[in-house]
Coordinates of N, CA and C in Angstrom, one line a residue:
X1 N 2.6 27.0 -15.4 CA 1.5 26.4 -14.8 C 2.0 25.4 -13.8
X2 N 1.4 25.2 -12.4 CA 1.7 24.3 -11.9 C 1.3 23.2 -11.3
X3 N 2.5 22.0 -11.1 CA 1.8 20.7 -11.5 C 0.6 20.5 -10.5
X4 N -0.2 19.3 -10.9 CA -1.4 19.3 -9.8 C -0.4 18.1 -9.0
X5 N -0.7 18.1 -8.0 CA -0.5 16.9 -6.7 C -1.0 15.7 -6.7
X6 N -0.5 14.7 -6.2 CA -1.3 13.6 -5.8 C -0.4 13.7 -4.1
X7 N -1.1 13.6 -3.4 CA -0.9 13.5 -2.0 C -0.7 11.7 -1.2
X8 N -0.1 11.5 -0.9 CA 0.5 10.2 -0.7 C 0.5 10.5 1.1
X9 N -0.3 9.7 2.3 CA -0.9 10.1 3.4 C -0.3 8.5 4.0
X10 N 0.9 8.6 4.4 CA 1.1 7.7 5.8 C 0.2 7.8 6.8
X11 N -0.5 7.0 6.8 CA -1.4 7.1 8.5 C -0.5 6.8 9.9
X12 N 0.6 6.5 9.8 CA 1.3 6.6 10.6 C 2.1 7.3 11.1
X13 N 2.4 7.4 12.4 CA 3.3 8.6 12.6 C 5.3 8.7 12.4
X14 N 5.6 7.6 11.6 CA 6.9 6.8 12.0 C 7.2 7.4 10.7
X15 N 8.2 8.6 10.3 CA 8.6 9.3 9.6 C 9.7 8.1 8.7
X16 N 10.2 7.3 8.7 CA 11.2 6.7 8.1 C 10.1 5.4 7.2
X17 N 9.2 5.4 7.9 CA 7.5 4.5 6.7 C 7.5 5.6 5.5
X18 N 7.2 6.9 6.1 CA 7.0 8.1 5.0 C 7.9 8.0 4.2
X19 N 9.5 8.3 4.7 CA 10.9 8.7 3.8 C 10.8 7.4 2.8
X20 N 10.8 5.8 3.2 CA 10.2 5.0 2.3 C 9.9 5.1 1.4
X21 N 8.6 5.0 1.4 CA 7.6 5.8 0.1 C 8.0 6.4 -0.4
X22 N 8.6 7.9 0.0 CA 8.9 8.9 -0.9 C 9.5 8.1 -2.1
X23 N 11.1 7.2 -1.0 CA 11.9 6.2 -2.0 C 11.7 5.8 -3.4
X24 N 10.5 4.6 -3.1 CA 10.3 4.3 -3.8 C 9.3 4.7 -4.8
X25 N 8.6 5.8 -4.5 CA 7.9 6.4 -5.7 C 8.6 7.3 -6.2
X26 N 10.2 7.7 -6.2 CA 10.6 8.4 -7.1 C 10.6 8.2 -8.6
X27 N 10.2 6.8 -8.5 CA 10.5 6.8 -10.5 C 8.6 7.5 -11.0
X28 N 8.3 7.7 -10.4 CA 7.1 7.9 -10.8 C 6.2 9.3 -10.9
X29 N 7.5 10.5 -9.8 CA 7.3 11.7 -10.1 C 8.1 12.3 -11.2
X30 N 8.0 12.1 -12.2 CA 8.8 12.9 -13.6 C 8.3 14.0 -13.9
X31 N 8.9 14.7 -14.9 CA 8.9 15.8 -15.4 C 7.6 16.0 -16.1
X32 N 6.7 16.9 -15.9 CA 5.9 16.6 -17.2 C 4.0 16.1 -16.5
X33 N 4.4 15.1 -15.6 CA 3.6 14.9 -14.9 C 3.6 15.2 -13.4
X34 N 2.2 14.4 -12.4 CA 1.6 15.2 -11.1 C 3.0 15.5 -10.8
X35 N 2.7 16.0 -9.3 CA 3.7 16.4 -8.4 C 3.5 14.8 -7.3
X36 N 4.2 14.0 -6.9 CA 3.9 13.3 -6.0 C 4.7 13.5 -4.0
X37 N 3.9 14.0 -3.2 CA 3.9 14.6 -2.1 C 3.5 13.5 -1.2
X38 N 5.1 12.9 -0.4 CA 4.1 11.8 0.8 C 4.2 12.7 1.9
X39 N 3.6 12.8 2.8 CA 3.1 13.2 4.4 C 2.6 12.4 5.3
X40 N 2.9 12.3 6.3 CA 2.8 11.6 7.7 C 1.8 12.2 8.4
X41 N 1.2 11.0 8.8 CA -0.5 11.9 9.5 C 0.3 12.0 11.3
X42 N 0.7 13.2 11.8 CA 1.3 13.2 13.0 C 0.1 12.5 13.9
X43 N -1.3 12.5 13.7 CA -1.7 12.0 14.9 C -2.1 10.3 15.1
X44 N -1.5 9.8 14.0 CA -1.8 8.2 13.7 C -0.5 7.6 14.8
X45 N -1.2 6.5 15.2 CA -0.4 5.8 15.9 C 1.2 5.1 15.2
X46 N 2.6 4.8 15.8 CA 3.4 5.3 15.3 C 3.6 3.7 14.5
X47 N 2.5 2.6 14.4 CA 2.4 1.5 13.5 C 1.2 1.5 13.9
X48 N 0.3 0.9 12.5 CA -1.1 0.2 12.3 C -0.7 -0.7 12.2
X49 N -1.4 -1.8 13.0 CA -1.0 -3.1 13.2 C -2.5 -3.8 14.1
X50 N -3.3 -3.0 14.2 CA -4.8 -3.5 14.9 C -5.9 -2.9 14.1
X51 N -7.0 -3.9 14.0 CA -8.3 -2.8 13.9 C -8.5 -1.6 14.6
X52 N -7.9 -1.7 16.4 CA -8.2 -0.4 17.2 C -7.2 0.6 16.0
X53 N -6.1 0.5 15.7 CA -5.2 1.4 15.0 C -5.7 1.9 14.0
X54 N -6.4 0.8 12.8 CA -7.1 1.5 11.5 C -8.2 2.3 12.3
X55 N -8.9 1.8 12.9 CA -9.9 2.8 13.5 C -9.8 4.1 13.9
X56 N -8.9 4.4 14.5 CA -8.3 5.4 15.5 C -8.0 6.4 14.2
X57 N -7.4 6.1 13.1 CA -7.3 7.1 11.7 C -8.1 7.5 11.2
X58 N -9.2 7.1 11.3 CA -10.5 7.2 9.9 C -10.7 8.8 10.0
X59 N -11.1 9.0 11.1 CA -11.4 10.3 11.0 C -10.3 11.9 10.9
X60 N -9.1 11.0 11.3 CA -8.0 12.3 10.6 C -7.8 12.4 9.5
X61 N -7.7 11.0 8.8 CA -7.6 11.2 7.6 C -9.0 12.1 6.6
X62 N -10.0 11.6 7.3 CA -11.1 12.2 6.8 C -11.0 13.9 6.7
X63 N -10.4 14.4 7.7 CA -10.0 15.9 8.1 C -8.9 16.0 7.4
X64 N -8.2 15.6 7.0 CA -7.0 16.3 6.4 C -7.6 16.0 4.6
X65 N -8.2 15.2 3.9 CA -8.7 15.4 3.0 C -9.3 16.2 2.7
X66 N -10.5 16.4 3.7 CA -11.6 17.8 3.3 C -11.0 18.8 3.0
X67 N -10.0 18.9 4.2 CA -8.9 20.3 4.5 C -8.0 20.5 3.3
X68 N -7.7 19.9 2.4 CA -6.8 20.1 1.2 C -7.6 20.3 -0.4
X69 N -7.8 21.5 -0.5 CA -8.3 21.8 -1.9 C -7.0 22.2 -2.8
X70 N -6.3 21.4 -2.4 CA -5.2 21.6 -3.6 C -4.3 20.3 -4.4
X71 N -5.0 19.3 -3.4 CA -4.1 17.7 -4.1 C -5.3 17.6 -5.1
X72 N -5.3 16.7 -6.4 CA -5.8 16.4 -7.1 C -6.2 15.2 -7.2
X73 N -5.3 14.2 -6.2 CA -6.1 12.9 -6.0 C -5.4 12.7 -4.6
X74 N -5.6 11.7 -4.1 CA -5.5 11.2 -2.8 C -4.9 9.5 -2.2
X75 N -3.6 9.6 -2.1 CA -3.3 7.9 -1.8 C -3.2 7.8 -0.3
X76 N -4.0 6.5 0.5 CA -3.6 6.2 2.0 C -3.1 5.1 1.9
X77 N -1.8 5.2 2.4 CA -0.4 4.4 2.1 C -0.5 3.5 3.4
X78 N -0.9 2.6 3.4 CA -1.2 1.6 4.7 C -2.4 0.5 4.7
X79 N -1.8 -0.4 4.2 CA -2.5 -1.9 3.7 C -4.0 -2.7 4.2
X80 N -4.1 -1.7 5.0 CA -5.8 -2.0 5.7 C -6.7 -1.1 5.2
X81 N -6.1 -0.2 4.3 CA -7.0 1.0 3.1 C -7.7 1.6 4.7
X82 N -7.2 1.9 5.6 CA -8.0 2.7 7.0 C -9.0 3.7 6.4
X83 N -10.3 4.1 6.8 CA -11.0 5.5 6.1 C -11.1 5.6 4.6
X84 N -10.9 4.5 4.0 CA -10.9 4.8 2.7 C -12.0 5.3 1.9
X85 N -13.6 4.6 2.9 CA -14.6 4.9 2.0 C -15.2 6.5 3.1
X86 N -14.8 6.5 4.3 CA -15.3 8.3 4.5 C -14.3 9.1 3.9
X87 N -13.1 9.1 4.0 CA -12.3 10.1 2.9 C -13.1 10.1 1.7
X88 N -13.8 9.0 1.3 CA -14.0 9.2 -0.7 C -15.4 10.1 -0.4
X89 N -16.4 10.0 0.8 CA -17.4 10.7 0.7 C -17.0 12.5 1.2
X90 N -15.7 12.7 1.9 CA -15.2 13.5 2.0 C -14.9 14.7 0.9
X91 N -14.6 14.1 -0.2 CA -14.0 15.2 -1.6 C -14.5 14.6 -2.8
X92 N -14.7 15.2 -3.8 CA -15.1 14.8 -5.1 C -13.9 14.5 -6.3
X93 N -12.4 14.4 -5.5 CA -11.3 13.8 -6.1 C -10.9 12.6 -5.5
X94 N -10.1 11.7 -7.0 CA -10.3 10.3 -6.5 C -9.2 10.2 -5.0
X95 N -9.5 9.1 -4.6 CA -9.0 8.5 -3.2 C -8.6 7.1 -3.7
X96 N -7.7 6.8 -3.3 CA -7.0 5.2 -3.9 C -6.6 5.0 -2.0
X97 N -6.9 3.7 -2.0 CA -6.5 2.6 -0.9 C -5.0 1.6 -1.9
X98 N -4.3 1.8 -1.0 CA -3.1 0.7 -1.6 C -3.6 -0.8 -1.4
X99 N -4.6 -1.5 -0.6 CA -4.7 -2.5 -0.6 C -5.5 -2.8 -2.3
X100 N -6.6 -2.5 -1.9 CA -7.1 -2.0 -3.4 C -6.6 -2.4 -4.3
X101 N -5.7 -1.4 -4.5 CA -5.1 -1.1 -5.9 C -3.7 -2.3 -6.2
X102 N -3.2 -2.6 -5.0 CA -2.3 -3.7 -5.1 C -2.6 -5.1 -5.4
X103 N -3.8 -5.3 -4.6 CA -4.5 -6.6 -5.7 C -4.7 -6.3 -6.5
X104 N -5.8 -5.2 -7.2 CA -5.9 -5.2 -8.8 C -4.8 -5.4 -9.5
X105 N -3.7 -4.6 -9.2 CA -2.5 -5.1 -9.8 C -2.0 -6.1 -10.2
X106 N -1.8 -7.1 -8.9 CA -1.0 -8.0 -9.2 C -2.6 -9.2 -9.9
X107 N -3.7 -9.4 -9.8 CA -5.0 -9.8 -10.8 C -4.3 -9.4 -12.1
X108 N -4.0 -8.2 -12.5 CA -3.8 -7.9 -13.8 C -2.5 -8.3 -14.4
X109 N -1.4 -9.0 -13.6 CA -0.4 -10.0 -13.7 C -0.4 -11.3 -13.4
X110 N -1.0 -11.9 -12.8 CA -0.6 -13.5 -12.7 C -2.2 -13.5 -12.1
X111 N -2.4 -15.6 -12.5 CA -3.8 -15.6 -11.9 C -3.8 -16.1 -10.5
X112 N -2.5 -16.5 -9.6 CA -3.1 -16.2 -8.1 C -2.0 -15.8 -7.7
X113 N -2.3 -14.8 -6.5 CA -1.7 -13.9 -5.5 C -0.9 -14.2 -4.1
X114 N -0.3 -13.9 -3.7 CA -0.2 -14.3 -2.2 C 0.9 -12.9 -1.4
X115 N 0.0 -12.6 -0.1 CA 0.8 -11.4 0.5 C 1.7 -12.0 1.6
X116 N 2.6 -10.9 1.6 CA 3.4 -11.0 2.8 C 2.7 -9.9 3.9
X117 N 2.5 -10.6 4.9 CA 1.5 -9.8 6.1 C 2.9 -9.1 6.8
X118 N 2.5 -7.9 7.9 CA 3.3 -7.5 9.2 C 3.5 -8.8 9.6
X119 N 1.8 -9.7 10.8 CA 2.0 -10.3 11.2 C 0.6 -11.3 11.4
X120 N 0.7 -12.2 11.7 CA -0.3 -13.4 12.1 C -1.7 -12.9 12.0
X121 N -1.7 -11.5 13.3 CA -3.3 -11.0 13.7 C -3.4 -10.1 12.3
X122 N -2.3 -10.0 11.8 CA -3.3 -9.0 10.4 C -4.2 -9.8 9.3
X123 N -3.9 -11.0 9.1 CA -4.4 -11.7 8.4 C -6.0 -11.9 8.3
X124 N -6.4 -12.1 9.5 CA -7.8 -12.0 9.3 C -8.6 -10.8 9.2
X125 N -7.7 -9.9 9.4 CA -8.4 -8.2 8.7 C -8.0 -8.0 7.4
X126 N -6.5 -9.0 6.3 CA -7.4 -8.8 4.8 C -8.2 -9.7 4.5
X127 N -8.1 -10.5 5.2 CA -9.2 -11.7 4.6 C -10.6 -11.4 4.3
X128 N -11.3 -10.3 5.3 CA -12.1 -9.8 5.8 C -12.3 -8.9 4.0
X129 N -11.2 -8.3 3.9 CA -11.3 -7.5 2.8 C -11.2 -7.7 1.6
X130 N -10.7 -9.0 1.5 CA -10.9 -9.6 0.4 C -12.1 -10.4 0.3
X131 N -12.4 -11.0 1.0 CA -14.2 -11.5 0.8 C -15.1 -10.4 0.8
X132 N -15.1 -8.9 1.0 CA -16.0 -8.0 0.4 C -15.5 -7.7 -0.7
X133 N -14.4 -7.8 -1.4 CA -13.7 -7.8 -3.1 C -14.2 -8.7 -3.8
X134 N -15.0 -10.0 -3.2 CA -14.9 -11.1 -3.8 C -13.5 -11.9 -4.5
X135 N -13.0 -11.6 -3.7 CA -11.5 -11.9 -4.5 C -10.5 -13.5 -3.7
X136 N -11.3 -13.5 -3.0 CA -10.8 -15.0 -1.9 C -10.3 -16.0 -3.1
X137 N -11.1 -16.0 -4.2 CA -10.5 -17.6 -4.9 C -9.5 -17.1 -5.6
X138 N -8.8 -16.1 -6.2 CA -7.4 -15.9 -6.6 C -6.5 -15.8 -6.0
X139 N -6.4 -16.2 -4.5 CA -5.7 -15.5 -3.4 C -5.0 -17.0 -3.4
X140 N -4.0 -17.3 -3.4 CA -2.8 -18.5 -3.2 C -2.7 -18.5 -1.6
X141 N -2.2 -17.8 -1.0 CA -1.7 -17.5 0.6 C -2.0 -16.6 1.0
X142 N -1.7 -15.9 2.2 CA -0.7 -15.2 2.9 C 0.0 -15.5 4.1
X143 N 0.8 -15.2 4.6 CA 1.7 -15.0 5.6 C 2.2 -14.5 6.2
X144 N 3.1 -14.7 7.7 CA 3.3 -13.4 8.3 C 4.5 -13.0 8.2
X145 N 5.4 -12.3 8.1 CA 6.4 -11.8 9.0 C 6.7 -11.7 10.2
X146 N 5.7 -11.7 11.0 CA 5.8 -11.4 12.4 C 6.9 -9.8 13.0
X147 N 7.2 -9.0 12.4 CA 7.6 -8.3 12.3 C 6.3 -7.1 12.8
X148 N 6.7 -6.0 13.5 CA 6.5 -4.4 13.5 C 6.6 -3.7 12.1
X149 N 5.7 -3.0 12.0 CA 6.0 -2.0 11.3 C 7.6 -1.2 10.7
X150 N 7.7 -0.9 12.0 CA 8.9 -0.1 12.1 C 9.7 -1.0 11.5
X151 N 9.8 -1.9 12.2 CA 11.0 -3.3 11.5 C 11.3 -3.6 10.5
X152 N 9.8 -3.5 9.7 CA 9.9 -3.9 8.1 C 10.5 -2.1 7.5
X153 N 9.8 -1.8 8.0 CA 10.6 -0.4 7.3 C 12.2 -0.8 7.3
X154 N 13.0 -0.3 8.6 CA 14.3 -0.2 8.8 C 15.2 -1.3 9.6
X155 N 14.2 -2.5 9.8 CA 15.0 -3.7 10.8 C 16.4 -4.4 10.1
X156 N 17.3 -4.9 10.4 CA 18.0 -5.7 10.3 C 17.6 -7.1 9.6
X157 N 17.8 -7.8 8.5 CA 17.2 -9.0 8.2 C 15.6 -8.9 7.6
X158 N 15.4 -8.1 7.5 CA 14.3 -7.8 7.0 C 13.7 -8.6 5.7
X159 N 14.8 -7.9 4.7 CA 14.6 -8.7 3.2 C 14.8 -10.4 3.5
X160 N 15.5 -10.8 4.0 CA 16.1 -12.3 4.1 C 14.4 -12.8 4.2
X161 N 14.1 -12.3 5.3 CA 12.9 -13.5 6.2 C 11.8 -13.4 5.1
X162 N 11.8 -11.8 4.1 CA 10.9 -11.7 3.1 C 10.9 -12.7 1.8
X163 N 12.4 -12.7 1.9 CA 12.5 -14.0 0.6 C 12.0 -15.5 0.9
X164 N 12.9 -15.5 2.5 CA 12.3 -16.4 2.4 C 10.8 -16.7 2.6
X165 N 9.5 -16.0 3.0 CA 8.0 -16.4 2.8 C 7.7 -15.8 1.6
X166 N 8.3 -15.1 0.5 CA 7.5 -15.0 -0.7 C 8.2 -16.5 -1.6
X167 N 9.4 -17.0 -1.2 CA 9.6 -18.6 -1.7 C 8.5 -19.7 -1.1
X168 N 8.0 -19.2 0.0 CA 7.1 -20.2 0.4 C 5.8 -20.0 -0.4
X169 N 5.3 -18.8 -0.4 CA 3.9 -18.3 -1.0 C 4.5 -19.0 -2.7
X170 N 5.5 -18.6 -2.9 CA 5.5 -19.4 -4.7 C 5.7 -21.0 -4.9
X171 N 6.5 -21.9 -3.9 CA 6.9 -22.4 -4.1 C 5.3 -24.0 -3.3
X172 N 5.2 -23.5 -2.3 CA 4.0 -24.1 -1.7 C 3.0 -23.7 -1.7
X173 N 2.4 -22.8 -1.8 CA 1.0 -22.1 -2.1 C 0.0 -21.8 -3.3
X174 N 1.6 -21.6 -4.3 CA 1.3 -21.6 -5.7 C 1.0 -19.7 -6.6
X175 N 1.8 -19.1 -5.3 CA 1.2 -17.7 -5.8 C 2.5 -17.4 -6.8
X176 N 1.6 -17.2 -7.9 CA 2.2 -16.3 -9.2 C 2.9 -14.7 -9.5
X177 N 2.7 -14.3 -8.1 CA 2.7 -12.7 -8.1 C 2.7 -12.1 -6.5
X178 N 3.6 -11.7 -5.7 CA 3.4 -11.3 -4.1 C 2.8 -9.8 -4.3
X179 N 1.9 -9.5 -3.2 CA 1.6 -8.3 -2.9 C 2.7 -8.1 -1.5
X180 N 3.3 -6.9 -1.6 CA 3.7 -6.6 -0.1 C 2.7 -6.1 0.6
X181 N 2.3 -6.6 2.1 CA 1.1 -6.1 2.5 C 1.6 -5.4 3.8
X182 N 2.4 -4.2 3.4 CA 2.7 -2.9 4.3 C 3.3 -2.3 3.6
X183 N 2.9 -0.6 3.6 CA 4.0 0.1 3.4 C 5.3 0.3 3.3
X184 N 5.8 -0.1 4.6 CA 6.7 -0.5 5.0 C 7.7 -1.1 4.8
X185 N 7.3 -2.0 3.6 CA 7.8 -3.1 2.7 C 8.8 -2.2 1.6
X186 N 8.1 -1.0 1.5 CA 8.4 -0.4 0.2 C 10.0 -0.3 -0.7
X187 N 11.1 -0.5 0.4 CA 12.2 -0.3 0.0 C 12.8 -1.9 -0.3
X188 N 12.1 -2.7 -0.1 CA 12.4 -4.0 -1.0 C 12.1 -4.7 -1.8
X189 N 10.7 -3.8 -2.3 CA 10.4 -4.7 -3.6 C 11.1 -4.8 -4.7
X190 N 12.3 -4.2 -5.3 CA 13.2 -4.7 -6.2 C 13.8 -6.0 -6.2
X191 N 14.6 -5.6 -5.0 CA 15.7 -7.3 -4.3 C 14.8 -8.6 -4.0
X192 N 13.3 -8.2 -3.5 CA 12.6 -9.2 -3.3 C 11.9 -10.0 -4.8
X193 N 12.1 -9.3 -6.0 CA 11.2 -9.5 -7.3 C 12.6 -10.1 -7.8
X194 N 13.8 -9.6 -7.7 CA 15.0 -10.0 -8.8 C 15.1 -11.6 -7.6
X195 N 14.9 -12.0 -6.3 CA 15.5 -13.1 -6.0 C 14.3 -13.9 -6.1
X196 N 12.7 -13.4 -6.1 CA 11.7 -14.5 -6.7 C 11.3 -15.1 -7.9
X197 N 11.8 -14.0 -8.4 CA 11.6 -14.5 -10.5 C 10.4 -14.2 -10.2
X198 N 9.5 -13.9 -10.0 CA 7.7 -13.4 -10.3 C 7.6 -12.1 -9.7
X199 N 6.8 -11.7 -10.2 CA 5.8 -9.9 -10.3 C 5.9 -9.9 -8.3
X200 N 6.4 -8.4 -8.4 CA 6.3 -8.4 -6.8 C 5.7 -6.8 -6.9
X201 N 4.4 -6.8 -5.9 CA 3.9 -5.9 -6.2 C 4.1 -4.7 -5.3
X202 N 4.8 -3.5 -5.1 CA 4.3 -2.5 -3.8 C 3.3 -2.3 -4.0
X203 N 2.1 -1.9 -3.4 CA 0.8 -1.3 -3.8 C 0.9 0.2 -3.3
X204 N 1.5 0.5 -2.6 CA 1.9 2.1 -2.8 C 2.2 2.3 -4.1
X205 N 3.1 1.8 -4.9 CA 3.5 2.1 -6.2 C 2.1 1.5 -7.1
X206 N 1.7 1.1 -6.6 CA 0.6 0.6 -7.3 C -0.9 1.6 -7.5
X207 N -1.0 1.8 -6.2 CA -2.2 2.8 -6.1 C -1.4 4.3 -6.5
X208 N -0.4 4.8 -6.7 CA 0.1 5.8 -7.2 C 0.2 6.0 -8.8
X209 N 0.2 5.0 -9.2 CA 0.3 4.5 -10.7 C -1.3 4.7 -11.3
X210 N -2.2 4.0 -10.5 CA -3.3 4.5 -10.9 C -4.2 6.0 -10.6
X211 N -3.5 7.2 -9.4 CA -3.6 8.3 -9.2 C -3.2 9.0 -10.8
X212 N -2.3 8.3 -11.0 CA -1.1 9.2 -12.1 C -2.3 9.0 -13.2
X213 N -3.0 7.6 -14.0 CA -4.0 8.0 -14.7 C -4.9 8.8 -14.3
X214 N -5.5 8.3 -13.6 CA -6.8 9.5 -13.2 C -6.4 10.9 -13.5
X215 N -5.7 11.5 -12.9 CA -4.8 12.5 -12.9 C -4.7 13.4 -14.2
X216 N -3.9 12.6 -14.8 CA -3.6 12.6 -16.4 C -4.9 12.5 -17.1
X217 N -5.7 11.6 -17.1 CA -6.7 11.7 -17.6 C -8.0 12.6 -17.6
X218 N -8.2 13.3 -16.6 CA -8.5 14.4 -16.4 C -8.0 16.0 -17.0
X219 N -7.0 16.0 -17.2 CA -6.4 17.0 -17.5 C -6.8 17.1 -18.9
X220 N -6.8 16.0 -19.5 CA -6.5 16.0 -21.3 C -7.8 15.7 -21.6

């Protein structure tokens, strides 16, 4: 018999965001359980970094959901959850947003949060998302990197500038727990959790973690 899928959907087009991800959700495709599949949406711009950018996806993503009767659930790997609610009216299998799921996460470990942003102008697009969550008062910070996309993926100094604002978010803000708030982030949340001493959340790994219930829970 074979395994069912969870489909893991870079909205971007920057193949080394995707190889990321794959990265770091290796511990999570085992034997036994889903199959986990990341793919690059070729027609997304090559970083989401604007509302025009999340905008500009909604509707591929929407199309490549419909178009797939064979993943069993659905992750869109990019921290502005882009299309998350027309993909869900799209298919009758679940759809996880990493922003989502990365706050619930880190909620379900410490009582306040704080993310590390791309940059400055992203901030008031989660803020935006977290006052429809109702979730503003557990929120400690956030901050920017000021960094690209791309950058945080593969730049030079990357981790450094990370430690140093998730020491700022713990140390002055008072956050108990970091969300990385990009994709992109994905290949440091280890180094960035062992030099903070507190819960560091990917929410790709996060929103993947709860595909894998769903998933599983369905089956049985």
């Amino acid at each position: 018999m074979s395994r069912p899928r969870i489909l893991v959907i870079n909205p971007n087009s920057n193949p080394a965001v995707t190889q990321g991800l794959a990265d770091a959700l290796k511990p999570l495709d085992f034997a036994g359980g889903p199959e986990v599949v990341c793919k690059t949406l070729a027609e997304g711009p090559f970083g989401i970094e604007s509302q025009a950018d999340v905008d500009s996806v909604a509707m591929p993503l929407r199309k490549l959901v419909e178009g797939d009767n064979s993943s069993a659930a659905f992750v869109i790997a990019c921290y502005s959850d882009p299309g998350l609610q027309v993909c869900r009216e799209g298919t009758d299998r679940p759809v996880f947003g990493i922003a989502e799921c990365g706050v619930l996460t880190a909620l379900a470990r410490a009582e306040t949060f704080g993310v590390i942003a791309i940059a400055q102008r992203s901030i008031p697009r989660h803020m935006r998302y977290l006052r429809q969550m109702g979730l503003t008062d557990r929120l400690a910070g956030e901050r920017p990197l000021n960094m690209s996309v791309a950058e945080t993926a593969s730049g030079e100094g990357t981790l450094a500038k990370m430690i140093d604002i998730g020491r700022a978010l713990r140390d002055e803000d008072g956050a108990r727990a970091i969300v990385m708030g990009c994709a992109g982030m994905a290949r440091h949340r280890r180094l960035l959790e062992d030099a903070l001493g507190i819960p560091v959340i990917d929410p790709t790994q996060a929103a993947v973690t709860m595909a894998l219930g769903a998933v599983q829970v369905s089956r049985h």
